PDB file of C-alpha atoms in Angstrom:
ATOM      1  CA  MET A  21     265.274 -64.506  63.269  1.00  0.00           C
ATOM      2  CA  LEU A  22     263.778 -62.065  65.798  1.00  0.00           C
ATOM      3  CA  ARG A  23     265.432 -59.198  63.943  1.00  0.00           C
ATOM      4  CA  ASN A  24     263.889 -60.375  60.666  1.00  0.00           C
ATOM      5  CA  ALA A  25     260.399 -60.647  62.258  1.00  0.00           C
ATOM      6  CA  LEU A  26     260.707 -57.169  63.812  1.00  0.00           C
ATOM      7  CA  GLY A  27     261.848 -55.734  60.474  1.00  0.00           C
ATOM      8  CA  LYS A  28     258.832 -57.206  58.666  1.00  0.00           C
ATOM      9  CA  THR A  29     256.485 -55.977  61.403  1.00  0.00           C
ATOM     10  CA  PHE A  30     257.830 -52.404  61.243  1.00  0.00           C
ATOM     11  CA  ARG A  31     257.687 -52.390  57.429  1.00  0.00           C
ATOM     12  CA  PHE A  32     254.089 -53.592  57.590  1.00  0.00           C
ATOM     13  CA  LEU A  33     253.223 -50.862  60.129  1.00  0.00           C
ATOM     14  CA  GLY A  34     254.991 -48.258  57.970  1.00  0.00           C
ATOM     15  CA  TYR A  35     253.019 -49.253  54.864  1.00  0.00           C
ATOM     16  CA  THR A  36     249.784 -49.323  56.889  1.00  0.00           C
ATOM     17  CA  VAL A  37     250.376 -45.761  58.133  1.00  0.00           C
ATOM     18  CA  GLN A  38     251.332 -44.533  54.640  1.00  0.00           C
ATOM     19  CA  TYR A  39     248.313 -46.050  52.919  1.00  0.00           C
ATOM     20  CA  GLY A  40     246.070 -44.954  55.774  1.00  0.00           C
ATOM     21  CA  CYS A  41     247.236 -41.354  55.280  1.00  0.00           C
ATOM     22  CA  ILE A  42     246.638 -41.603  51.536  1.00  0.00           C
ATOM     23  CA  ALA A  43     243.144 -43.022  52.091  1.00  0.00           C
ATOM     24  CA  HIS A  44     242.351 -40.299  54.656  1.00  0.00           C
ATOM     25  CA  CYS A  45     243.446 -37.530  52.273  1.00  0.00           C
ATOM     26  CA  ALA A  46     241.463 -39.066  49.407  1.00  0.00           C
ATOM     27  CA  PHE A  47     238.253 -39.281  51.449  1.00  0.00           C
ATOM     28  CA  GLU A  48     238.751 -35.873  53.108  1.00  0.00           C
ATOM     29  CA  TYR A  49     239.745 -33.825  50.050  1.00  0.00           C
ATOM     30  CA  LEU A  50     238.584 -35.719  46.947  1.00  0.00           C
ATOM     31  CA  GLY A  51     235.335 -37.453  47.853  1.00  0.00           C
ATOM     32  CA  GLY A  52     233.675 -40.645  48.885  1.00  0.00           C
ATOM     33  CA  ILE A  53     230.653 -42.901  48.871  1.00  0.00           C
ATOM     34  CA  VAL A  54     227.688 -41.873  51.058  1.00  0.00           C
ATOM     35  CA  VAL A  55     224.583 -43.854  52.035  1.00  0.00           C
ATOM     36  CA  CYS A  56     221.655 -41.458  52.435  1.00  0.00           C
ATOM     37  CA  SER A  57     218.939 -42.122  54.976  1.00  0.00           C
ATOM     38  CA  GLY A  58     215.655 -40.439  55.729  1.00  0.00           C
ATOM     39  CA  PRO A  59     212.790 -39.056  53.648  1.00  0.00           C
ATOM     40  CA  SER A  60     213.808 -35.382  53.450  1.00  0.00           C
ATOM     41  CA  MET A  61     215.279 -35.518  49.926  1.00  0.00           C
ATOM     42  CA  GLU A  62     212.529 -37.601  48.288  1.00  0.00           C
ATOM     43  CA  PRO A  63     211.843 -37.962  45.382  1.00  0.00           C
ATOM     44  CA  THR A  64     215.381 -37.019  44.283  1.00  0.00           C
ATOM     45  CA  ILE A  65     217.177 -39.268  46.785  1.00  0.00           C
ATOM     46  CA  GLN A  66     215.316 -42.137  48.429  1.00  0.00           C
ATOM     47  CA  ASN A  67     216.098 -43.741  51.781  1.00  0.00           C
ATOM     48  CA  SER A  68     219.179 -46.029  51.467  1.00  0.00           C
ATOM     49  CA  ASP A  69     220.287 -44.625  48.091  1.00  0.00           C
ATOM     50  CA  ILE A  70     224.054 -44.619  47.608  1.00  0.00           C
ATOM     51  CA  VAL A  71     225.659 -41.502  46.136  1.00  0.00           C
ATOM     52  CA  PHE A  72     229.131 -40.148  45.357  1.00  0.00           C
ATOM     53  CA  SER A  73     230.078 -36.931  47.129  1.00  0.00           C
ATOM     54  CA  GLU A  74     233.002 -34.872  45.832  1.00  0.00           C
ATOM     55  CA  ASN A  75     234.745 -32.579  48.311  1.00  0.00           C
ATOM     56  CA  LEU A  76     236.726 -30.262  46.031  1.00  0.00           C
ATOM     57  CA  SER A  77     233.834 -27.838  45.443  1.00  0.00           C
ATOM     58  CA  ARG A  78     233.673 -26.804  49.078  1.00  0.00           C
ATOM     59  CA  HIS A  79     237.400 -26.058  49.188  1.00  0.00           C
ATOM     60  CA  PHE A  80     237.211 -23.842  46.096  1.00  0.00           C
ATOM     61  CA  HIS A  81     233.872 -22.231  47.091  1.00  0.00           C
ATOM     62  CA  CYS A  82     232.147 -23.611  43.981  1.00  0.00           C
ATOM     63  CA  ILE A  83     228.858 -24.505  45.690  1.00  0.00           C
ATOM     64  CA  ARG A  84     225.886 -23.112  43.724  1.00  0.00           C
ATOM     65  CA  LYS A  85     222.149 -22.817  44.207  1.00  0.00           C
ATOM     66  CA  GLY A  86     220.485 -26.123  43.389  1.00  0.00           C
ATOM     67  CA  ASP A  87     223.465 -28.279  44.452  1.00  0.00           C
ATOM     68  CA  ILE A  88     222.815 -31.117  46.880  1.00  0.00           C
ATOM     69  CA  VAL A  89     225.373 -31.099  49.685  1.00  0.00           C
ATOM     70  CA  ILE A  90     226.466 -33.214  52.633  1.00  0.00           C
ATOM     71  CA  VAL A  91     226.687 -31.021  55.732  1.00  0.00           C
ATOM     72  CA  LYS A  92     227.576 -31.495  59.395  1.00  0.00           C
ATOM     73  CA  SER A  93     224.235 -31.236  61.176  1.00  0.00           C
ATOM     74  CA  PRO A  94     223.849 -27.906  63.012  1.00  0.00           C
ATOM     75  CA  ASN A  95     221.775 -29.766  65.642  1.00  0.00           C
ATOM     76  CA  ASP A  96     224.038 -32.819  66.081  1.00  0.00           C
ATOM     77  CA  PRO A  97     227.728 -32.450  65.135  1.00  0.00           C
ATOM     78  CA  LYS A  98     228.163 -36.245  65.177  1.00  0.00           C
ATOM     79  CA  SER A  99     225.837 -36.713  62.202  1.00  0.00           C
ATOM     80  CA  ASN A 100     225.695 -35.492  58.628  1.00  0.00           C
ATOM     81  CA  ILE A 101     222.668 -34.318  56.667  1.00  0.00           C
ATOM     82  CA  CYS A 102     221.906 -34.216  52.965  1.00  0.00           C
ATOM     83  CA  LYS A 103     220.078 -31.101  51.694  1.00  0.00           C
ATOM     84  CA  ARG A 104     219.758 -28.854  48.643  1.00  0.00           C
ATOM     85  CA  VAL A 105     221.269 -25.373  48.576  1.00  0.00           C
ATOM     86  CA  ILE A 106     218.414 -22.894  48.107  1.00  0.00           C
ATOM     87  CA  GLY A 107     220.316 -19.683  48.779  1.00  0.00           C
ATOM     88  CA  LEU A 108     223.881 -18.394  49.057  1.00  0.00           C
ATOM     89  CA  GLU A 109     225.116 -15.431  51.061  1.00  0.00           C
ATOM     90  CA  GLY A 110     223.204 -12.288  50.186  1.00  0.00           C
ATOM     91  CA  ASP A 111     220.314 -14.154  48.522  1.00  0.00           C
ATOM     92  CA  LYS A 112     216.712 -13.506  49.497  1.00  0.00           C
ATOM     93  CA  VAL A 113     215.011 -16.755  50.574  1.00  0.00           C
ATOM     94  CA  CYS A 114     211.509 -17.771  51.569  1.00  0.00           C
ATOM     95  CA  THR A 115     211.751 -18.764  55.242  1.00  0.00           C
ATOM     96  CA  SER A 116     208.167 -19.970  55.657  1.00  0.00           C
ATOM     97  CA  ASN A 117     206.711 -23.418  55.107  1.00  0.00           C
ATOM     98  CA  PRO A 118     204.794 -24.114  51.861  1.00  0.00           C
ATOM     99  CA  SER A 119     201.528 -24.421  53.792  1.00  0.00           C
ATOM    100  CA  ASP A 120     201.871 -20.997  55.468  1.00  0.00           C
ATOM    101  CA  PHE A 121     199.384 -18.447  54.165  1.00  0.00           C
ATOM    102  CA  LEU A 122     201.666 -15.464  54.761  1.00  0.00           C
ATOM    103  CA  LYS A 123     205.104 -15.891  53.246  1.00  0.00           C
ATOM    104  CA  SER A 124     208.132 -14.517  55.078  1.00  0.00           C
ATOM    105  CA  HIS A 125     211.494 -13.761  53.503  1.00  0.00           C
ATOM    106  CA  SER A 126     214.993 -13.137  54.773  1.00  0.00           C
ATOM    107  CA  TYR A 127     218.499 -12.633  53.434  1.00  0.00           C
ATOM    108  CA  VAL A 128     221.231 -15.265  53.853  1.00  0.00           C
ATOM    109  CA  PRO A 129     224.071 -13.750  55.938  1.00  0.00           C
ATOM    110  CA  LYS A 130     227.690 -13.621  54.792  1.00  0.00           C
ATOM    111  CA  GLY A 131     229.471 -16.972  55.062  1.00  0.00           C
ATOM    112  CA  HIS A 132     226.240 -18.996  55.204  1.00  0.00           C
ATOM    113  CA  VAL A 133     223.943 -21.011  52.940  1.00  0.00           C
ATOM    114  CA  TRP A 134     220.216 -21.766  53.113  1.00  0.00           C
ATOM    115  CA  LEU A 135     219.431 -25.495  52.902  1.00  0.00           C
ATOM    116  CA  GLU A 136     216.140 -27.295  52.345  1.00  0.00           C
ATOM    117  CA  GLY A 137     215.118 -30.870  51.667  1.00  0.00           C
ATOM    118  CA  ASP A 138     213.225 -31.627  48.446  1.00  0.00           C
ATOM    119  CA  ASN A 139     210.428 -33.180  50.533  1.00  0.00           C
ATOM    120  CA  LEU A 140     209.314 -29.890  52.120  1.00  0.00           C
ATOM    121  CA  ARG A 141     206.595 -31.487  54.241  1.00  0.00           C
ATOM    122  CA  ASN A 142     209.017 -33.944  55.868  1.00  0.00           C
ATOM    123  CA  SER A 143     212.346 -32.148  56.189  1.00  0.00           C
ATOM    124  CA  THR A 144     214.181 -30.554  59.091  1.00  0.00           C
ATOM    125  CA  ASP A 145     216.247 -27.878  57.382  1.00  0.00           C
ATOM    126  CA  SER A 146     217.124 -24.169  57.427  1.00  0.00           C
ATOM    127  CA  ARG A 147     213.459 -23.354  57.965  1.00  0.00           C
ATOM    128  CA  CYS A 148     213.963 -24.901  61.433  1.00  0.00           C
ATOM    129  CA  TYR A 149     217.587 -24.106  62.328  1.00  0.00           C
ATOM    130  CA  GLY A 150     218.299 -21.072  60.130  1.00  0.00           C
ATOM    131  CA  PRO A 151     221.198 -20.399  57.766  1.00  0.00           C
ATOM    132  CA  VAL A 152     224.078 -22.880  57.942  1.00  0.00           C
ATOM    133  CA  PRO A 153     227.737 -21.767  58.046  1.00  0.00           C
ATOM    134  CA  TYR A 154     229.585 -22.566  54.811  1.00  0.00           C
ATOM    135  CA  GLY A 155     232.300 -24.282  56.870  1.00  0.00           C
ATOM    136  CA  LEU A 156     229.898 -27.105  57.811  1.00  0.00           C
ATOM    137  CA  ILE A 157     229.643 -28.231  54.169  1.00  0.00           C
ATOM    138  CA  LYS A 158     231.554 -31.486  53.707  1.00  0.00           C
ATOM    139  CA  GLY A 159     230.896 -32.178  50.029  1.00  0.00           C
ATOM    140  CA  ARG A 160     228.626 -31.892  47.013  1.00  0.00           C
ATOM    141  CA  ILE A 161     226.697 -34.887  45.740  1.00  0.00           C
ATOM    142  CA  CYS A 162     227.239 -35.277  42.029  1.00  0.00           C
ATOM    143  CA  LEU A 163     226.201 -38.828  41.171  1.00  0.00           C
ATOM    144  CA  LYS A 164     223.713 -41.450  42.310  1.00  0.00           C
ATOM    145  CA  ILE A 165     225.319 -44.890  42.322  1.00  0.00           C
ATOM    146  CA  TRP A 166     222.598 -47.132  43.749  1.00  0.00           C
ATOM    147  CA  PRO A 167     220.022 -48.334  42.824  1.00  0.00           C
ATOM    148  CA  LEU A 168     221.455 -49.111  39.404  1.00  0.00           C
ATOM    149  CA  ASN A 169     218.208 -48.326  37.563  1.00  0.00           C
ATOM    150  CA  ASP A 170     218.556 -44.737  38.842  1.00  0.00           C
ATOM    151  CA  PHE A 171     222.323 -44.449  38.238  1.00  0.00           C
ATOM    152  CA  GLY A 172     223.484 -41.055  36.990  1.00  0.00           C
ATOM    153  CA  PHE A 173     223.503 -37.361  37.720  1.00  0.00           C
ATOM    154  CA  LEU A 174     220.851 -36.028  40.072  1.00  0.00           C
ATOM    155  CA  ARG A 175     217.773 -34.319  38.708  1.00  0.00           C
ATOM    156  CA  ALA A 176     216.741 -30.723  39.310  1.00  0.00           C
ATOM    157  CA  SER A 177     214.827 -29.677  42.394  1.00  0.00           C
ATOM    158  CA  PRO A 178     211.083 -30.313  42.400  1.00  0.00           C
ATOM    159  CA  ASN A 179     210.889 -27.060  44.385  1.00  0.00           C
ATOM    160  CA  GLY A 180     212.602 -24.788  41.867  1.00  0.00           C
ATOM    161  CA  HIS A 181     209.953 -22.156  42.521  1.00  0.00           C
ATOM    162  CA  ARG A 182     211.548 -21.611  45.971  1.00  0.00           C
ATOM    163  CA  PHE A 183     214.721 -20.222  44.365  1.00  0.00           C
ATOM    164  CA  LEU A 184     214.231 -16.467  44.443  1.00  0.00           C
ATOM    165  CA  ASP A 185     216.161 -14.288  42.007  1.00  0.00           C
ATOM    166  CA  ASP A 186     215.998 -10.885  43.728  1.00  0.00           C
TER     167      ASP A 186
END
């Protein structure tokens, strides 16, 4: 009887480890559900919106200007941030705030991206901490799940004028 109980326990542990590994790989490499918080991406993503983030794009270097990405925060590695890609390596970007009279520009260094929130007046982004290493990108948001009345693909940036094509 003890042998039977031990056998069932070890089988249960074996299945738990197997399915745990499968779940880990799915969330790490395929994608997952993310709850967004904060006002920096308004009006595109509101506080407490639920989105689907796919992780394959970052592995195949398919991130493009205009994509919304989930990134490890350069200021706090324990948290993630949600921002829009404004510039890729080699792109010229506007590094000043919208309210600044004199506009300053810079080039995004190799292996980095320039990120900004859609709510430029209430966003801590690359204008504060500079270009972000590509390796900090965790995934690309491709679909808003909640609220249901806003279900679907995400709309274009309200700040499209900040994308420079030089």
